[in-house]
Coordinates of C-alpha atoms and ligand atoms in Angstrom, one line a residue:
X1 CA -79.8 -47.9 -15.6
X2 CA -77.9 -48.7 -12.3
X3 CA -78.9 -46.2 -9.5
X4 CA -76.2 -43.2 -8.2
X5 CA -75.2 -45.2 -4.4
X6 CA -74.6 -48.2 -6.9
X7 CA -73.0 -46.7 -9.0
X8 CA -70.8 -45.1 -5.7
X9 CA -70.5 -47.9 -4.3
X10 CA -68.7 -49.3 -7.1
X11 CA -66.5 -46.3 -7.6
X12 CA -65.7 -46.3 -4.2
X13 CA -64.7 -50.5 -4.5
X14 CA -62.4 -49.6 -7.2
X15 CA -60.8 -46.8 -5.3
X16 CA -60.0 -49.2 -2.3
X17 CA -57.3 -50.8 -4.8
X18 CA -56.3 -47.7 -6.4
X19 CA -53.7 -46.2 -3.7
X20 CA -53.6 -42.9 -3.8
X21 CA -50.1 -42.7 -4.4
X22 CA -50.4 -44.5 -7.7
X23 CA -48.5 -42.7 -10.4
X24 CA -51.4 -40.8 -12.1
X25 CA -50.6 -41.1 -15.9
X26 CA -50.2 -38.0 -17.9
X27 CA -52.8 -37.9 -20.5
X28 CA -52.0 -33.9 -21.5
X29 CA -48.5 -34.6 -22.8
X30 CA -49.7 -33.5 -26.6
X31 CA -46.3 -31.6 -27.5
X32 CA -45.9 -32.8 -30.8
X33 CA -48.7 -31.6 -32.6
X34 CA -49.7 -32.0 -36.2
X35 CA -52.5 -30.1 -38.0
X36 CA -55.0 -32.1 -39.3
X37 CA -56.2 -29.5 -42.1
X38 CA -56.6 -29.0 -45.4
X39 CA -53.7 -26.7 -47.2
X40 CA -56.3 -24.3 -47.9
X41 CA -57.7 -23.8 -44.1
X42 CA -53.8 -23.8 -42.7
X43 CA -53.3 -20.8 -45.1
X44 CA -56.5 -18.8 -43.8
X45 CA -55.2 -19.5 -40.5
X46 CA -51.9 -18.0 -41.4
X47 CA -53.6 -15.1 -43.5
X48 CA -55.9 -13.2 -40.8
X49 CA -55.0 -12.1 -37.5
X50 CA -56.9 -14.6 -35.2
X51 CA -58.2 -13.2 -31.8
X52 CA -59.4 -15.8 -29.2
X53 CA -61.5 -13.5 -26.3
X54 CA -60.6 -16.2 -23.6
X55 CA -57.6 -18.2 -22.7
X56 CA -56.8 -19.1 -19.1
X57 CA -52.9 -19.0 -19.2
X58 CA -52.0 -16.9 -16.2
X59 CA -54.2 -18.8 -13.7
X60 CA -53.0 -22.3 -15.3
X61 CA -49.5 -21.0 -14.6
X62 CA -50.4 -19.8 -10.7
X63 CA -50.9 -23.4 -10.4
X64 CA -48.5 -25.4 -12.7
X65 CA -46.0 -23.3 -13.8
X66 CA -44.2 -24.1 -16.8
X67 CA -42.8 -21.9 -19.8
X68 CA -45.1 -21.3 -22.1
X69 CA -42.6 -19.6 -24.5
X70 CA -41.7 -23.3 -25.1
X71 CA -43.1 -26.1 -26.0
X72 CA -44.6 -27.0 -22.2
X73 CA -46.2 -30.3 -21.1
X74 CA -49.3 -29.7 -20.1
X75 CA -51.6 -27.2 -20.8
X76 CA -53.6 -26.2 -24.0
X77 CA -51.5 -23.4 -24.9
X78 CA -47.9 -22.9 -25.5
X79 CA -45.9 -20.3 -28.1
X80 CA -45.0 -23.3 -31.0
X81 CA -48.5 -24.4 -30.8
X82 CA -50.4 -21.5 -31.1
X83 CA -47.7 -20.4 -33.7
X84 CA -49.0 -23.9 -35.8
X85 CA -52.8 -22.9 -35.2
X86 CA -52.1 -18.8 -36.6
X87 CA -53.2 -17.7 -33.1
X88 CA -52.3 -14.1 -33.5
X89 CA -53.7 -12.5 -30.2
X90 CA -55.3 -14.3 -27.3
X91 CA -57.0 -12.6 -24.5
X92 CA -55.1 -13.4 -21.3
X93 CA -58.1 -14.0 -18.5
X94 CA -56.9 -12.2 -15.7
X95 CA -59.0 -14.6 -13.9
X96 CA -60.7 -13.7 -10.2
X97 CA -62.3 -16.9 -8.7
X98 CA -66.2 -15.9 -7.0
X99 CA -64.9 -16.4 -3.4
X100 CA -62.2 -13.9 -4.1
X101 CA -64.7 -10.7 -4.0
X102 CA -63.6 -8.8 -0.4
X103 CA -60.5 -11.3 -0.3
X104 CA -57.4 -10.3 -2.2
X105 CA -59.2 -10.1 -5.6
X106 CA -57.0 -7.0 -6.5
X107 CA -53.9 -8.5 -5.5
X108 CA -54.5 -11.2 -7.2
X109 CA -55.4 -9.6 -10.4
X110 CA -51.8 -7.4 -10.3
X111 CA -49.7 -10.7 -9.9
X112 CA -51.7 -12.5 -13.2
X113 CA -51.0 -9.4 -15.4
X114 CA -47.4 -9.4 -13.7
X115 CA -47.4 -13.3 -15.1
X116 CA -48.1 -12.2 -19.0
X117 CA -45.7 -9.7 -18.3
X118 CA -43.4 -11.6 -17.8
X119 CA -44.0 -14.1 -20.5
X120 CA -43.5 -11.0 -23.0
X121 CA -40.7 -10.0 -21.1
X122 CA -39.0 -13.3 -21.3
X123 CA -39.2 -13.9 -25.1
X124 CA -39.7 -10.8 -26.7
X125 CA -38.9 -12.1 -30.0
X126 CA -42.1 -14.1 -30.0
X127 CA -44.9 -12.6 -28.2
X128 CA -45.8 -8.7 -27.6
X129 CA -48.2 -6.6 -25.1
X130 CA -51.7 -5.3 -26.7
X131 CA -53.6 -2.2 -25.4
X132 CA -55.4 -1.6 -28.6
X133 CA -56.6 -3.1 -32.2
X134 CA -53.5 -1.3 -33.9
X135 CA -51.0 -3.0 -31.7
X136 CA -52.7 -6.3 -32.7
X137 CA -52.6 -5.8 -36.1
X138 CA -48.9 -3.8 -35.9
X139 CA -47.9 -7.2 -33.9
X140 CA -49.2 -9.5 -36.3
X141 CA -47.4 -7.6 -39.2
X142 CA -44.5 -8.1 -37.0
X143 CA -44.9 -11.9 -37.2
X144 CA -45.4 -11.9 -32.9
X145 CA -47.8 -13.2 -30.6
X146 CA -50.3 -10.5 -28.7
X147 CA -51.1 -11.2 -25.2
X148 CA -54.0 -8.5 -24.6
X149 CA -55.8 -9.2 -21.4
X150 CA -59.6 -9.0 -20.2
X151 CA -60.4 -9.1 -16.4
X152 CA -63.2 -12.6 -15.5
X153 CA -64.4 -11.1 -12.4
X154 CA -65.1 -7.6 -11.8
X155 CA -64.0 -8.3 -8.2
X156 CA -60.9 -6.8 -8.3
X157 CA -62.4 -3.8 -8.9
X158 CA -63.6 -3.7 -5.6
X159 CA -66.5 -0.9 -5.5
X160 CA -63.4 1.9 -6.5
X161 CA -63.5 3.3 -9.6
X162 CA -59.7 4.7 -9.2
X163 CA -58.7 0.7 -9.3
X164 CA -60.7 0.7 -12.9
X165 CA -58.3 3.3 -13.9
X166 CA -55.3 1.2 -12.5
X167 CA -56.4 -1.9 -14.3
X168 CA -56.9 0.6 -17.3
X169 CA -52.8 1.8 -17.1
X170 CA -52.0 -1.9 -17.0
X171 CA -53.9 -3.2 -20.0
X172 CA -56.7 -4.7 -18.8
X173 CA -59.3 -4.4 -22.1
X174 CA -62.2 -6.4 -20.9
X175 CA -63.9 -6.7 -17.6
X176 CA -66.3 -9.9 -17.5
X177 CA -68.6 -8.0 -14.4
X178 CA -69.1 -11.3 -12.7
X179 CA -68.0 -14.9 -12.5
X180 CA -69.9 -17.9 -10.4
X181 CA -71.5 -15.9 -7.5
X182 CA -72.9 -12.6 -7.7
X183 CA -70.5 -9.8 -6.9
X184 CA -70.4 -5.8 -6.3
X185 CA -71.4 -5.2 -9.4
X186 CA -73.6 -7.8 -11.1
X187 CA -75.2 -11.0 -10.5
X188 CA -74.1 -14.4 -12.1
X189 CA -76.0 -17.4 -14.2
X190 CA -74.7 -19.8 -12.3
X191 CA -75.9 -17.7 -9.3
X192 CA -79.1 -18.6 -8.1
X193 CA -79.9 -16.4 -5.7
X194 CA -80.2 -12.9 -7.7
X195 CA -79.1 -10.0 -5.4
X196 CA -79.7 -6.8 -7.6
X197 CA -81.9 -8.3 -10.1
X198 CA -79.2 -7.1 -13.2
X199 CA -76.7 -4.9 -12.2
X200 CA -76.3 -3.3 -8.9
X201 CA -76.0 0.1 -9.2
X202 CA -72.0 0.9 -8.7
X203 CA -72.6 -1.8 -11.7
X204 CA -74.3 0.5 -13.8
X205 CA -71.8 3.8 -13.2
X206 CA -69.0 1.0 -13.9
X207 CA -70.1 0.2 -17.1
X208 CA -70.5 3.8 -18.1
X209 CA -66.7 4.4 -16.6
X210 CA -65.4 1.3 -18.4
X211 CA -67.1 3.2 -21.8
X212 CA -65.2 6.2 -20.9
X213 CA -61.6 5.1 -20.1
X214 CA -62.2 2.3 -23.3
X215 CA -62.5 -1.2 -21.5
X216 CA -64.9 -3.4 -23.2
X217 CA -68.1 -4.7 -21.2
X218 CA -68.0 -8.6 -21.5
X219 CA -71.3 -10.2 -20.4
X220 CA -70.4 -14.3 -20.3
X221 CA -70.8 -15.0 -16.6
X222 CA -73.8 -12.5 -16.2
X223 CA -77.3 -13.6 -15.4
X224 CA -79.7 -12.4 -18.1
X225 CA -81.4 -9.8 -16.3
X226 CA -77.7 -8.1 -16.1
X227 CA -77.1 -8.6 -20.0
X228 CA -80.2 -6.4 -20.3
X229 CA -79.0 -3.9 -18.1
X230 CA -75.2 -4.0 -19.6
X231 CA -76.5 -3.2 -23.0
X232 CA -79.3 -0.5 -21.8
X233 CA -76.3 1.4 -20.3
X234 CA -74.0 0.9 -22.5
X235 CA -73.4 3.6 -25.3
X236 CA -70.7 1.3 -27.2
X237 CA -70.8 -2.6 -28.6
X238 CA -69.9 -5.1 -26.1
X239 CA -68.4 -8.9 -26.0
X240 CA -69.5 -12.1 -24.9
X241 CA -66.2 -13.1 -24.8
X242 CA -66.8 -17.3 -23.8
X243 CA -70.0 -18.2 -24.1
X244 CA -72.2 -20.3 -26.8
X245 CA -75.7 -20.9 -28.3
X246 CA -78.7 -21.3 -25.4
X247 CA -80.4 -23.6 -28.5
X248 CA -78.4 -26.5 -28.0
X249 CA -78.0 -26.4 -24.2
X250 CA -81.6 -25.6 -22.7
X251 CA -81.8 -23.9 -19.4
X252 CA -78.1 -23.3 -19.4
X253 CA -78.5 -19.7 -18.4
X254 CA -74.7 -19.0 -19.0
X255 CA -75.2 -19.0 -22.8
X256 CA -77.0 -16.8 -24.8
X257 CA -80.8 -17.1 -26.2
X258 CA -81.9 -16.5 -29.7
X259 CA -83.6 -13.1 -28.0
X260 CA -80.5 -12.0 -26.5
X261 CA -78.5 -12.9 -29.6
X262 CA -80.7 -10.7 -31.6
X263 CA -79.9 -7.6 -29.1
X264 CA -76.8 -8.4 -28.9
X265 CA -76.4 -7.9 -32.7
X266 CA -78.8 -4.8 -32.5
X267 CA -75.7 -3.2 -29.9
X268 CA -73.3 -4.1 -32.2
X269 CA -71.4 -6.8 -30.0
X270 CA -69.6 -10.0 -30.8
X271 CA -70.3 -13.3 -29.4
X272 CA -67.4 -15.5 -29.0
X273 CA -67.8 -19.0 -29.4
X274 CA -66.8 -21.4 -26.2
X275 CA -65.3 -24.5 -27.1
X276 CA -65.8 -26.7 -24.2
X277 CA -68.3 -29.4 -24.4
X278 CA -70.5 -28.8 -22.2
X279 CA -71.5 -25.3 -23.8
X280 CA -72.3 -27.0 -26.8
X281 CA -73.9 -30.3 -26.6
X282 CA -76.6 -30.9 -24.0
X283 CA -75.5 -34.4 -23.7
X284 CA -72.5 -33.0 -22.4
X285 CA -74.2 -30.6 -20.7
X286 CA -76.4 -33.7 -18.8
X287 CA -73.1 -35.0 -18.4
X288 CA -71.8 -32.2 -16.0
X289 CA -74.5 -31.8 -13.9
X290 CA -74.4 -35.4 -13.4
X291 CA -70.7 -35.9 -12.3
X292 CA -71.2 -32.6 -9.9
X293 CA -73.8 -34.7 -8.2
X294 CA -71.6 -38.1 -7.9
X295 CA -68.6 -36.0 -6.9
X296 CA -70.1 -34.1 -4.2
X297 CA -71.7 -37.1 -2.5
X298 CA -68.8 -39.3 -2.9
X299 CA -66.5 -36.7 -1.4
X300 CA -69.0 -36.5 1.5
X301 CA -68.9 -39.8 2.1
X302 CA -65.0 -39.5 2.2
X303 CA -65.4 -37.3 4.5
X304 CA -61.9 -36.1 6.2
X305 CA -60.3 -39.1 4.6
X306 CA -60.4 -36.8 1.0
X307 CA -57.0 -35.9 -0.8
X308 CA -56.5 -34.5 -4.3
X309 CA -55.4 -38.0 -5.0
X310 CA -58.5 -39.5 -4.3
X311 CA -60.3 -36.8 -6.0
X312 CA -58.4 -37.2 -9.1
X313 CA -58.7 -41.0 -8.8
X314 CA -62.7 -40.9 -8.8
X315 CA -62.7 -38.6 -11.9
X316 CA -60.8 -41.3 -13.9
X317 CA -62.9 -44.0 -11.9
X318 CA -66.5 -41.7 -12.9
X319 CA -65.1 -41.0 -16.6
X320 CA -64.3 -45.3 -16.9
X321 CA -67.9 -45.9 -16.5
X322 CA -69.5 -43.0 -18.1
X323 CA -67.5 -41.9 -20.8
X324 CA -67.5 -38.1 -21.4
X325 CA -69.6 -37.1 -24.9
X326 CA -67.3 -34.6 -26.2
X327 CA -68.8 -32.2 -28.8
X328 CA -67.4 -32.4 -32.4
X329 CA -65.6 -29.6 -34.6
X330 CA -69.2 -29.8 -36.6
X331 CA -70.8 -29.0 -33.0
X332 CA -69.1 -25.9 -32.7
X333 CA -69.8 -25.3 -36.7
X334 CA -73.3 -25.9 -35.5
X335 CA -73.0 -22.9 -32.9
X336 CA -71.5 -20.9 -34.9
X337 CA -74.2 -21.1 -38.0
X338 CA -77.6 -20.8 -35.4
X339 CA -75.7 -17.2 -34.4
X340 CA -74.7 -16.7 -37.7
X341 CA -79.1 -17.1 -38.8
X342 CA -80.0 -15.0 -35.5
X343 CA -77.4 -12.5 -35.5
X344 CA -75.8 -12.5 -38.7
X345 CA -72.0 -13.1 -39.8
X346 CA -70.7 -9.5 -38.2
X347 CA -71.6 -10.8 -34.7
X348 CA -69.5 -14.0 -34.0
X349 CA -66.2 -14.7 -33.3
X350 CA -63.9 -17.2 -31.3
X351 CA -63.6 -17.0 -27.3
X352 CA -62.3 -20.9 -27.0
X353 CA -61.7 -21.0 -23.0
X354 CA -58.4 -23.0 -24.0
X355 CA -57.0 -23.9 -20.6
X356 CA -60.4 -23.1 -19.0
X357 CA -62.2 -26.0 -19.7
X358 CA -60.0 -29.2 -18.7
X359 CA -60.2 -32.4 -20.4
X360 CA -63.3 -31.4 -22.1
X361 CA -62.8 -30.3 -25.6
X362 CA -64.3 -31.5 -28.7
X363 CA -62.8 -34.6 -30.2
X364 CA -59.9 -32.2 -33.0
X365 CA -60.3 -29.0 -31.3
X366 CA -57.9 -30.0 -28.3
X367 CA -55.7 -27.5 -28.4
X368 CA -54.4 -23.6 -29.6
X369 CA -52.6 -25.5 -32.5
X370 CA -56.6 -26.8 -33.7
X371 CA -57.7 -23.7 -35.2
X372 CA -57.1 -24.7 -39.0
X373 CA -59.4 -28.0 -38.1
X374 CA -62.4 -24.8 -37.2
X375 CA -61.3 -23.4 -40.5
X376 CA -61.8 -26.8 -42.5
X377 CA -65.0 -27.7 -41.2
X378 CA -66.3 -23.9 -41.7
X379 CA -65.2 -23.7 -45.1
X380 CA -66.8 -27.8 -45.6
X381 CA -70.3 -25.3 -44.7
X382 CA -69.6 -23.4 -47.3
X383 CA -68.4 -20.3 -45.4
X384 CA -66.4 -17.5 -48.0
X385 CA -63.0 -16.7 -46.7
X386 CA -63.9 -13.3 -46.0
X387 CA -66.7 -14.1 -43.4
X388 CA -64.3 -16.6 -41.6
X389 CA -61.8 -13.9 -41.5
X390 CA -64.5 -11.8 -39.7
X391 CA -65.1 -14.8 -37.3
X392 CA -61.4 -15.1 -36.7
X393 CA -60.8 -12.0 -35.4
X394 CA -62.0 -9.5 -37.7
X395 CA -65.4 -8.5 -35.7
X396 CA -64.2 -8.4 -32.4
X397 CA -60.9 -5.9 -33.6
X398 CA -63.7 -3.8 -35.3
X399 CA -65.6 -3.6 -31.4
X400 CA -62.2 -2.4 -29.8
X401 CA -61.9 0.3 -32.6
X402 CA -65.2 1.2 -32.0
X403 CA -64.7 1.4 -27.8
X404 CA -61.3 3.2 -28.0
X405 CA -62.8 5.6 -30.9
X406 CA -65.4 6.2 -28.1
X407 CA -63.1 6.7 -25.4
X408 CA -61.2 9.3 -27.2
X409 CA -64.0 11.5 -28.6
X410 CA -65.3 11.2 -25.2
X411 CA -61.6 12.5 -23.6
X412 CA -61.4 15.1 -26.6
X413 CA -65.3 16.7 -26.0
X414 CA -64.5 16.7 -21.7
X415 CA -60.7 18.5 -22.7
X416 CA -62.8 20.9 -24.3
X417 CA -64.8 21.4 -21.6
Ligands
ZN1 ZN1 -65.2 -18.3 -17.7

């Protein structure tokens, strides 16, 4: 095993020939797609209104625009590929990066709902907004695309509740209370430093407010301590709407544990299945934590002479020599059947962090178009239609009837009042 300056050192030798104005090669040009699936798993795909709880399209497009109502380029998602796959409805993350909180996060938020807007607006023959379950099935009878949208990053939010009701009007559905640093409202896993020790108290009122206006409370991101809290105040189900099985990535904090699992099921939530990698494999896992360590003393010893050239060029340079371990389709079948034993089948769906996750999805699940492949190896495990149905999209539709039935008795009884 060669040492990390070694291995830097000859990184850093084969960057010296690499100018940094070499034509970088575009490995993400995957726009001709087939399905590699049975008959039978294409047809379940097609059957069931599929709901994926997280898909980064808006803040992939604030970078790299392209039209996504096309076949595009780049990108995991695009309308003819998730058309192949049977996506029916995939939560737009209205994604708010950690060093946004007191720095434009509401902005911000506004001009990523104004981008699915748009997309809707732009081909309204192929995709449709969402504010509740109906409109997902009602848009799915109706052969279109949903775009509903959940908020990563309670940020926006910024400590007023009158901007909860704003996000509300403009059909925001989920609020994920925190992303990579703790925030006004929660603290994070990947967060060391644990400010309120669960929620922070404007937390806790904005959790009962997001119960009243009908906003679900998703709890990837969250440190565990604030999962606790999240489900002790909340009165209705709520989501994980990215995150996988704490089993097969030790000490990973942003999954979940068997123990949470369990409560999570006791509340009535839905966990939602993340495809990349490193969420499901500790290999991959190791894998990560490793390349952060190369990468950040390589680009010290850059220094000033650092571009996003020579970034780019030591990630190809670092994967050359230590290939990444992607996860397999049977990886994710192998998440998805430990939740199934701890929490049972009405407690698991899809949140695939397409777009999220970069170049780090398992080896046949590269894309929106992929879902049939899930299907196929589900159905290999001996999974009934009807419980893949449920893991589709079925259980996570039944916890937005279940919030927006709250919501209502709970504007009815105060009407009466
Ligand atoms: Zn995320």
């Amino acid at each position: 095993m060669k040492s990390l300056s070694t291995t830097l050192i000859g990184i850093a030798l084969t960057l010296t020939v690499v100018s940094p104005f070499t034509a970088i090669a575009d490995d993400d040009a995957e726009n001709t797609p087939a399905v590699n699936a049975s008959q039978q798993a294409i047809d379940i795909a097609h059957k069931y209104p599929i709901v994926d709880g997280h898909i980064d399209v808006p803040y992939r497009l604030q970078r790299h625009w392209e039209d996504v109502t096309q076949a595009t380029e780049k990108g995991d998602f695009d309308y003819p590929r998730a058309r192949l796959g049977g996506l029916d409805a995939p939560f737009m993350s209205i994604y708010i990066p950690a060093d946004r909180e007191n720095n434009g996060a509401k902005a911000l938020a506004d001009v990523l709902i104004d981008q699915v807007q748009a997309i809707v607006f732009r081909a309204p023959d192929k995709f449709a907004l969402a504010n509740t379950a109906d409109d997902i099935r009602s848009n799915f009878s109706a052969g279109k695309i949903s775009l509903p949208m959940g908020m990563e990053n309670g940020a926006a939010i910024a400590g007023d509740l009158k901007n909860l009701e704003h996000f509300y009007r403009r059909g925001i559905r989920y609020i994920t209370l925190a992303h990579a640093k703790a925030n006004h409202i929660s603290d994070s896993s990947y967060d060391s430093s644990k400010i309120w020790n669960g929620l922070s108290p404007f937390g806790k009122t904005l959790v009962q407010e997001m119960n009243r206006l009908g906003i679900m409370i998703d709890i990837s991101h969250v440190s565990d301590d604030a999962f606790y809290d999240a489900l002790d105040v909340s009165q209705v189900p709520v989501i994980a709407s990215h995150s996988s099985m704490r089993h097969f990535t030790p000490g990973l904090e942003r999954n979940m544990d068997d123990k949470m699992l369990t409560a999570l099921a006791k509340n009535g939530g839905v966990l939602m299945i993340n495809f990349g990698s490193f969420f499901l494999t500790e290999e991959a896992m190791q894998w990560g934590k490793h390349y952060k360590e190369a990468k950040a003393t390589f680009e010290k010893l850059q220094g000033n002479r650092l571009t996003p050239q020579i970034s780019e060029s030591f990630n190809r340079a670092y994967r050359k020599r230590f290939p990444y371990p992607y996860a397999s389709v049977k990886d994710v079948v192998a998440n998805i059947d430990r939740a199934r034993k701890i929490a049972g089948i009405d407690h698991i769906g899809l949140g695939s962090d397409f777009d999220g996750v970069g170049d780090t999805l398992p080896e046949g699940l590269k894309d929106v178009s992929t879902y049939p492949v899930l299907i196929d190896a589900l159905l290999e495990r001996g999974y009934q239609e009807s419980d893949i149905a449920k893991i589709l999209g079925g259980n996570v539709l039944r916890v937005m009837e279940q919030v927006e039935a709250f919501a209502a008795q709970y504007s009815k009884s105060s009407a009466e009042e």
